[in-house]
Coordinates of C-alpha atoms and ligand atoms in Angstrom, one line a residue:
M1 CA 0.0 0.0 0.0
P2 CA 1.5 3.3 -1.0
M3 CA 2.0 5.7 1.9
R4 CA 1.8 9.5 2.2
V5 CA 5.1 10.6 3.7
L6 CA 6.0 14.1 4.8
I7 CA 9.8 14.7 5.3
L8 CA 11.2 17.6 7.3
S9 CA 14.8 18.6 6.9
F10 CA 17.0 21.7 7.0
E11 CA 19.0 20.4 4.0
Y12 CA 17.6 19.2 0.7
L13 CA 19.5 19.1 -2.6
P14 CA 20.6 21.4 -4.2
V15 CA 21.0 23.0 -0.8
K16 CA 23.9 21.1 0.8
V17 CA 26.2 21.7 3.6
G18 CA 27.1 18.2 4.7
G19 CA 26.0 14.6 4.2
L20 CA 22.5 15.3 5.5
A21 CA 21.4 16.7 2.1
E22 CA 22.5 13.6 0.2
A23 CA 20.9 11.2 2.6
V24 CA 17.5 13.0 2.9
T25 CA 17.2 13.6 -0.8
N26 CA 18.2 10.1 -1.8
V27 CA 15.7 8.6 0.7
A28 CA 12.9 10.9 -0.4
E29 CA 13.5 10.1 -4.1
G30 CA 13.7 6.4 -3.4
L31 CA 10.5 6.4 -1.4
A32 CA 8.7 8.4 -4.1
K33 CA 9.0 5.5 -6.5
D34 CA 6.1 3.8 -4.8
N35 CA 4.8 6.4 -2.3
E36 CA 3.6 10.0 -2.3
V37 CA 6.4 12.0 -0.8
I38 CA 6.5 15.7 0.1
V39 CA 9.3 17.6 1.7
F40 CA 9.2 20.8 3.9
T41 CA 12.5 22.6 4.1
P42 CA 13.5 26.3 4.7
D43 CA 14.2 28.2 1.5
H44 CA 17.4 29.7 3.0
G45 CA 17.1 32.7 0.6
R46 CA 17.4 30.5 -2.5
S47 CA 14.0 31.2 -4.0
L48 CA 13.7 27.7 -5.3
G49 CA 10.4 26.7 -7.0
E50 CA 7.3 28.8 -7.7
P51 CA 5.3 30.7 -5.0
F52 CA 2.5 28.5 -3.9
L53 CA 0.9 30.0 -0.8
T54 CA 1.5 33.0 1.4
F55 CA 0.2 33.3 5.0
R56 CA 0.9 35.2 8.1
L57 CA 1.8 34.0 11.6
S58 CA 2.8 35.4 14.9
F59 CA 6.5 35.0 15.8
E60 CA 8.3 36.7 18.7
G61 CA 5.4 39.1 19.1
R62 CA 5.5 40.3 15.5
T63 CA 3.6 39.3 12.4
V64 CA 5.7 37.4 9.9
E65 CA 4.6 36.7 6.3
V66 CA 5.6 33.3 5.1
T67 CA 5.7 32.1 1.5
A68 CA 5.7 28.5 0.6
R69 CA 7.3 27.8 -2.7
K70 CA 6.7 24.5 -4.5
R71 CA 8.6 22.4 -7.0
E72 CA 8.6 18.9 -8.4
Q73 CA 12.1 17.3 -8.2
N74 CA 12.5 13.6 -9.3
G75 CA 9.1 12.5 -8.2
V76 CA 9.1 14.4 -4.9
T77 CA 7.0 17.6 -4.2
V78 CA 9.4 20.0 -2.4
Y79 CA 7.9 22.9 -0.5
T80 CA 10.5 25.5 0.6
L81 CA 9.4 28.0 3.3
S82 CA 10.6 31.5 3.0
G83 CA 10.2 34.9 4.8
D84 CA 12.1 36.6 7.6
L85 CA 14.7 34.3 9.3
L86 CA 13.9 31.4 6.9
D87 CA 15.9 33.3 4.3
T88 CA 19.2 33.4 6.3
D89 CA 22.2 31.2 5.5
V90 CA 21.4 27.5 6.1
Y91 CA 23.1 27.5 9.5
P92 CA 23.4 31.0 10.8
D93 CA 24.9 31.8 14.3
W94 CA 23.6 29.7 17.1
E95 CA 20.9 32.0 18.5
T96 CA 19.5 32.9 15.0
L97 CA 19.5 29.2 14.1
L98 CA 17.4 28.4 17.2
R99 CA 14.9 31.2 16.3
K100 CA 14.9 30.0 12.6
A101 CA 14.1 26.4 13.8
V102 CA 11.1 27.7 15.7
L103 CA 9.9 29.8 12.8
F104 CA 10.3 26.8 10.5
G105 CA 8.2 24.8 12.9
K106 CA 5.4 27.3 12.9
A107 CA 5.6 27.8 9.1
S108 CA 5.4 24.0 8.6
A109 CA 2.3 23.8 10.8
G110 CA 0.7 26.6 8.8
L111 CA 1.6 24.9 5.5
L112 CA 0.2 21.5 6.5
N113 CA -2.9 23.2 7.8
H114 CA -3.5 24.3 4.2
L115 CA -2.6 21.0 2.6
V116 CA -4.1 18.5 5.1
S117 CA -7.5 18.2 3.5
T118 CA -5.8 16.9 0.3
F119 CA -2.6 15.5 1.8
K120 CA -3.0 14.0 5.2
P121 CA 0.4 12.3 5.9
D122 CA 0.6 8.8 7.2
V123 CA 4.1 9.5 8.5
V124 CA 6.0 12.6 9.3
H125 CA 9.7 11.8 9.1
A126 CA 12.0 14.5 10.7
H127 CA 15.7 14.6 10.3
D128 CA 18.1 16.1 12.9
W129 CA 17.3 18.4 15.7
H130 CA 16.5 21.6 13.7
T131 CA 13.2 20.0 12.8
V132 CA 12.1 19.4 16.4
F133 CA 9.6 22.3 16.6
A134 CA 8.1 21.3 13.2
L135 CA 7.8 17.7 14.3
G136 CA 6.3 18.7 17.7
L137 CA 3.7 21.0 16.1
L138 CA 2.7 18.5 13.3
K139 CA 2.3 15.8 15.8
K140 CA 0.3 18.0 18.1
Y141 CA -2.2 19.2 15.5
F142 CA -2.4 16.3 13.0
S143 CA -1.4 13.2 15.0
P144 CA 0.4 11.3 12.2
K145 CA 2.9 8.5 12.9
T146 CA 6.3 10.2 13.6
V147 CA 9.8 9.1 12.9
F148 CA 13.0 11.0 14.0
T149 CA 16.3 10.3 12.4
V150 CA 19.6 11.3 14.0
H151 CA 22.3 11.9 11.4
R152 CA 24.7 13.3 14.0
L153 CA 24.1 14.0 17.6
N154 CA 24.6 17.7 18.5
K155 CA 24.1 17.3 22.3
A156 CA 23.0 20.9 22.9
R157 CA 20.9 22.3 25.7
I158 CA 18.6 25.2 24.8
P159 CA 16.4 27.5 26.9
A160 CA 12.8 26.2 27.3
G161 CA 11.6 29.6 26.1
Y162 CA 12.1 28.4 22.5
F163 CA 9.6 25.7 23.0
H164 CA 7.1 28.2 24.6
E165 CA 7.6 30.5 21.5
A166 CA 6.8 27.5 19.3
N167 CA 3.6 26.9 21.2
L168 CA 5.1 23.7 22.6
G169 CA 5.4 24.6 26.2
E170 CA 4.1 21.2 27.2
L171 CA 7.4 19.7 25.9
A172 CA 9.6 21.9 28.0
P173 CA 9.0 21.3 31.7
Y174 CA 12.7 22.2 32.6
P175 CA 14.6 25.4 32.1
E176 CA 17.1 23.8 29.7
I177 CA 16.1 21.2 27.1
D178 CA 18.0 19.0 24.7
P179 CA 16.1 19.3 21.4
E180 CA 17.2 16.0 20.0
H181 CA 16.2 14.3 23.2
T182 CA 12.7 15.9 22.9
A183 CA 12.5 14.9 19.2
C184 CA 13.3 11.3 20.1
Y185 CA 10.9 11.4 23.1
I186 CA 7.9 12.5 21.0
A187 CA 8.6 10.3 18.0
D188 CA 7.0 6.9 17.6
A189 CA 10.3 5.5 16.1
V190 CA 13.9 6.7 16.3
T191 CA 16.6 5.8 13.8
T192 CA 20.2 6.6 13.3
V193 CA 22.4 5.9 10.3
S194 CA 24.6 3.0 11.4
K195 CA 24.5 0.2 13.9
S196 CA 27.9 1.0 15.5
Y197 CA 27.0 4.7 16.0
L198 CA 23.8 3.6 17.7
L199 CA 25.8 1.4 20.1
E200 CA 28.6 4.0 20.6
E201 CA 25.9 6.5 21.6
W202 CA 23.8 4.0 23.6
D203 CA 24.0 6.4 26.7
F204 CA 21.8 8.7 24.6
F205 CA 19.7 6.2 22.7
R206 CA 19.0 4.0 25.7
N207 CA 16.5 6.7 26.8
F208 CA 14.3 5.6 23.9
D209 CA 14.9 1.8 24.3
G210 CA 12.0 0.0 22.6
K211 CA 11.7 2.2 19.6
V212 CA 15.2 2.6 18.4
T213 CA 16.8 1.1 15.3
H214 CA 19.4 1.8 12.6
V215 CA 18.9 2.4 8.9
F216 CA 22.2 2.5 6.9
N217 CA 22.6 5.2 4.3
G218 CA 23.4 4.2 0.8
I219 CA 25.7 5.4 -2.0
D220 CA 24.8 6.1 -5.6
C221 CA 27.6 4.4 -7.5
S222 CA 26.3 5.6 -10.9
F223 CA 28.1 8.9 -10.4
W224 CA 31.0 7.5 -8.4
S225 CA 31.9 5.2 -11.3
E226 CA 35.3 4.3 -12.8
E227 CA 33.7 4.3 -16.3
L228 CA 33.2 8.1 -16.0
L229 CA 36.8 8.9 -15.3
E230 CA 38.7 11.1 -17.8
N231 CA 41.3 8.4 -18.3
A232 CA 39.0 5.5 -17.7
D233 CA 40.9 3.4 -20.3
R234 CA 44.3 3.9 -18.8
P235 CA 45.8 1.6 -16.1
R236 CA 45.3 2.8 -12.6
E237 CA 49.1 3.5 -12.0
E238 CA 49.1 5.8 -15.0
R239 CA 46.1 7.7 -13.7
R240 CA 47.8 8.0 -10.4
R241 CA 51.0 9.3 -12.1
L242 CA 49.0 11.9 -14.1
I243 CA 47.0 13.1 -11.2
L244 CA 50.0 13.5 -9.0
E245 CA 51.7 15.4 -11.8
R246 CA 48.7 17.7 -12.0
F247 CA 49.3 18.6 -8.4
G248 CA 53.0 19.0 -8.9
L249 CA 54.1 15.8 -7.3
S250 CA 56.2 12.9 -8.7
D251 CA 54.9 9.4 -8.7
G252 CA 54.6 7.4 -5.5
R253 CA 52.1 5.6 -3.4
A254 CA 49.2 8.1 -3.1
F255 CA 47.2 8.7 0.1
M256 CA 44.4 11.1 0.1
F257 CA 42.3 12.8 2.8
I258 CA 39.1 14.7 2.0
G259 CA 37.0 16.4 4.6
R260 CA 36.3 19.3 6.9
F261 CA 39.3 20.6 8.9
D262 CA 37.9 20.4 12.4
R263 CA 39.1 19.2 15.7
A264 CA 35.9 17.4 16.8
Q265 CA 35.2 14.8 14.1
K266 CA 37.2 14.4 10.9
G267 CA 40.7 13.8 12.5
V268 CA 42.9 15.8 10.0
D269 CA 45.0 16.7 13.1
T270 CA 45.8 13.0 13.6
L271 CA 46.7 12.7 9.9
L272 CA 49.1 15.7 10.1
R273 CA 50.8 14.2 13.2
T274 CA 51.0 10.9 11.3
I275 CA 52.7 12.5 8.4
E276 CA 55.2 14.1 10.8
I277 CA 55.9 10.6 12.3
L278 CA 56.2 9.0 8.9
S279 CA 58.7 11.6 7.7
G280 CA 61.3 9.7 9.9
D281 CA 60.6 6.4 8.1
P282 CA 62.5 5.2 5.0
S283 CA 59.2 4.5 3.3
F284 CA 58.3 8.2 3.4
R285 CA 60.3 8.9 0.3
E286 CA 57.8 6.9 -1.8
M287 CA 54.7 8.2 -0.1
R288 CA 52.5 11.1 -1.5
F289 CA 49.7 12.8 0.4
I290 CA 46.9 14.8 -1.1
I291 CA 44.9 16.7 1.6
V292 CA 41.7 18.3 0.4
G293 CA 39.6 20.4 2.8
K294 CA 39.3 23.5 4.8
G295 CA 37.9 24.9 8.0
D296 CA 39.7 25.6 11.3
P297 CA 42.3 28.3 10.5
G298 CA 44.8 26.7 12.9
L299 CA 44.5 23.3 11.2
E300 CA 44.8 25.0 7.8
A301 CA 48.0 26.7 8.9
W302 CA 49.4 23.4 10.3
A303 CA 48.6 21.6 7.0
R304 CA 50.4 24.4 5.1
A305 CA 53.4 24.1 7.4
V306 CA 53.5 20.3 6.8
E307 CA 53.3 20.9 3.0
N308 CA 56.1 23.5 3.2
R309 CA 58.3 21.1 5.1
F310 CA 57.7 18.2 2.8
P311 CA 57.0 19.8 -0.7
E312 CA 58.0 16.6 -2.5
N313 CA 55.4 14.6 -0.6
V314 CA 52.5 16.7 0.5
R315 CA 49.9 18.8 -1.3
V316 CA 47.2 20.7 0.5
I317 CA 44.1 21.9 -1.4
T318 CA 41.9 24.3 0.4
D319 CA 39.6 25.1 -2.6
V320 CA 36.3 23.4 -2.9
L321 CA 36.9 20.9 -5.7
P322 CA 34.2 20.1 -8.3
R323 CA 32.7 16.6 -7.7
E324 CA 34.1 15.5 -11.0
T325 CA 37.7 16.4 -9.8
V326 CA 37.1 14.5 -6.6
R327 CA 36.0 11.5 -8.6
E328 CA 39.2 11.7 -10.6
L329 CA 41.2 11.7 -7.4
Y330 CA 39.3 8.7 -5.9
G331 CA 39.8 6.9 -9.2
S332 CA 43.6 7.5 -9.2
V333 CA 45.0 7.5 -5.7
D334 CA 45.8 4.2 -4.0
F335 CA 44.4 4.9 -0.5
V336 CA 41.9 7.3 1.1
V337 CA 42.6 8.0 4.8
I338 CA 39.6 8.6 7.1
P339 CA 40.9 9.2 10.6
S340 CA 37.5 10.4 12.0
Y341 CA 36.9 10.4 15.8
F342 CA 33.3 9.6 15.3
E343 CA 31.3 9.0 12.1
P344 CA 27.5 8.3 12.2
F345 CA 27.8 6.9 8.7
G346 CA 30.3 8.7 6.5
L347 CA 30.2 8.9 2.7
V348 CA 33.8 9.3 1.8
Q349 CA 34.7 5.6 2.5
L350 CA 31.9 4.5 0.1
E351 CA 32.7 7.0 -2.6
A352 CA 36.3 5.7 -2.4
M353 CA 35.2 2.1 -2.4
C354 CA 33.1 2.7 -5.6
L355 CA 36.2 4.0 -7.3
G356 CA 38.7 1.5 -6.1
A357 CA 40.6 3.7 -3.6
V358 CA 41.3 1.5 -0.6
P359 CA 40.0 3.2 2.7
I360 CA 42.3 3.3 5.7
A361 CA 39.8 4.3 8.4
S362 CA 39.1 4.6 12.1
A363 CA 37.3 1.5 13.5
I364 CA 34.2 3.5 14.6
G365 CA 30.6 4.2 13.6
G366 CA 29.6 3.8 10.0
L367 CA 33.2 3.3 8.9
K368 CA 33.4 0.1 10.9
D369 CA 30.1 -1.1 9.6
T370 CA 30.9 -0.5 5.9
I371 CA 34.6 -1.5 5.8
I372 CA 35.7 -5.1 6.3
D373 CA 39.2 -5.0 7.7
L374 CA 42.1 -6.7 6.0
N375 CA 43.6 -8.0 9.2
T376 CA 40.4 -9.5 10.5
D377 CA 39.0 -11.0 7.3
P378 CA 41.6 -11.0 4.5
E379 CA 39.4 -12.8 2.0
N380 CA 36.5 -10.5 2.1
A381 CA 38.4 -7.3 3.1
T382 CA 37.4 -4.0 1.6
G383 CA 39.9 -1.8 3.5
I384 CA 42.0 -1.3 6.6
L385 CA 40.7 -0.3 10.1
V386 CA 42.8 1.4 12.7
P387 CA 42.0 2.7 16.2
P388 CA 40.9 6.3 16.3
R389 CA 43.2 9.1 17.6
D390 CA 46.3 7.0 17.4
A391 CA 48.8 8.6 15.0
F392 CA 51.4 5.9 15.5
A393 CA 48.9 3.1 14.7
L394 CA 47.8 5.0 11.6
A395 CA 51.5 5.5 10.6
R396 CA 52.1 1.7 11.0
A397 CA 49.0 0.9 8.9
M398 CA 50.0 3.3 6.2
V399 CA 53.5 1.8 6.0
S400 CA 52.1 -1.7 5.7
A401 CA 49.5 -0.5 3.2
K402 CA 52.3 0.9 1.1
E403 CA 53.9 -2.5 1.0
L404 CA 50.8 -4.5 -0.1
D405 CA 51.3 -6.5 -3.2
E406 CA 49.2 -5.9 -6.4
G407 CA 47.2 -9.1 -5.9
T408 CA 46.0 -8.0 -2.5
L409 CA 45.3 -4.5 -3.6
T410 CA 43.2 -5.7 -6.6
R411 CA 41.3 -8.0 -4.3
L412 CA 40.6 -5.2 -1.8
R413 CA 39.4 -3.0 -4.7
E414 CA 37.1 -5.5 -6.2
N415 CA 35.6 -6.6 -2.9
A416 CA 35.0 -2.9 -2.0
K417 CA 33.3 -2.1 -5.3
K418 CA 31.0 -5.1 -4.9
R419 CA 30.2 -4.3 -1.3
A420 CA 29.4 -0.7 -2.0
R421 CA 27.1 -1.6 -4.9
R422 CA 25.4 -4.6 -3.3
D423 CA 25.1 -3.8 0.4
F424 CA 24.7 -0.1 0.6
T425 CA 22.1 1.0 -1.9
W426 CA 19.5 3.7 -1.3
E427 CA 16.8 1.1 -2.3
K428 CA 17.8 -0.9 0.7
A429 CA 17.7 2.1 2.9
C430 CA 14.2 3.0 1.6
R431 CA 12.9 -0.6 2.1
R432 CA 14.0 -0.4 5.7
Y433 CA 12.5 3.0 6.3
L434 CA 9.2 1.6 5.1
L435 CA 9.5 -1.2 7.7
V436 CA 10.1 1.5 10.3
Y437 CA 7.0 3.4 9.1
T438 CA 4.9 0.4 9.3
G439 CA 6.3 -0.8 12.7
A440 CA 7.7 -4.0 11.1
V441 CA 11.4 -3.3 11.7
D442 CA 13.7 -5.1 14.1
K443 CA 14.9 -3.0 17.1
A444 CA 18.1 -2.5 19.0
M445 CA 17.9 -4.6 22.1
P446 CA 20.7 -4.1 24.7
F447 CA 20.6 -7.7 25.9
L448 CA 21.0 -9.2 22.4
L449 CA 24.7 -9.8 21.6
Ligands
LIG501 O1 26.9 10.2 6.6 C1 24.3 11.6 6.6 C2 25.5 12.1 7.3 C3 26.5 11.0 7.7 O2 28.5 10.5 9.0 C4 27.7 11.5 8.4 C5 27.4 12.6 9.3 C6 26.2 13.4 9.2 O3 28.3 13.0 10.2 O4 23.6 10.7 7.3 O5 25.2 12.8 8.4

């Protein structure tokens, strides 16, 4: 039986800040193949779609005019809400973001009030804490089944006043409230994007024991495909030589990092320390490192310093590279290093796996669930897992990776491509979300080993 699904999210393609946009859009489009799917998202000043409805609401003691724009995108009806704070940058400063989240909640309730006689959702599926007020109001006024998905825990506490402003005072009996805790509390089902992340964060998820499960994200290998590479017909070593040359480096074993330069999650600081450690090893001469990303100025300066110290080995790219260039890199380098401290799911490892770059990654979260480790299961391995925050362990793993014979590398690449294509598809994710919606999904049970 087709279902009517209403999805709430702060990011929806083409608006993208992180992995959230990819995940929500792919799930919405996958579900739309057999179900009626609509999305509510802030317009963030992009004016996407045609004006559909304008209405007024009271917000912080003023009258705010909200316009809902509407567009059809790959089978999904997307409503973007604009007006006042809904037109700021996706994630403005913290206080503005909280106010924007409240306004998004009220605007979502106003829009569904208009649509409900023709589209009464069976399920409202909200993603990440920014949608908590929208979820609360839609549940309060329309009583649909509700699902809340955690893509990354934020662990914030916000003043209860924001819930009062949202007309949800009943959800805020204490002065300080954790919005994702509230979203999980009111939802009928709670999901997160990998099994290991769920277990690592069990201290949080145990509060909702009985209605918690995981739904893995997927990967669309049709874009991340070797056939689409510029030099698809050339052998991989030649592609590597060419790409290294393009970045002004001579040939060698190529390791790449791509991701945000931050201290909390992505672990570029561990990688920089690892490169410093490796510089004392004889293997270093044959190792090349391409580091792509930006963010924390201190980390950018450190990365530049490492590049200046080892100009023959290290290239740092702080520009945002087009997806096609990133694809060339994945399809040419030998290894992709993912030294994250936590990773609810992670996309880089799967993009790399689709294109034959072997991941060397922290044994945590979604990385651990998607990568089969060479040292644990050599036959089926798809990459190499290392303990997080351990620059020496990473250095050791990179030196042994550099020594791997061609046969092993080919096996790792082939296994990885197969695993990404077969086990982590968006169709699979959508099938499981439908089980969540209908209450037919297995749950996380702390006593089951
Ligand atoms: O892939 C989409 C993304 C995840 O690990 C990623 C993260 C945020 O940190 O689910 O959400």
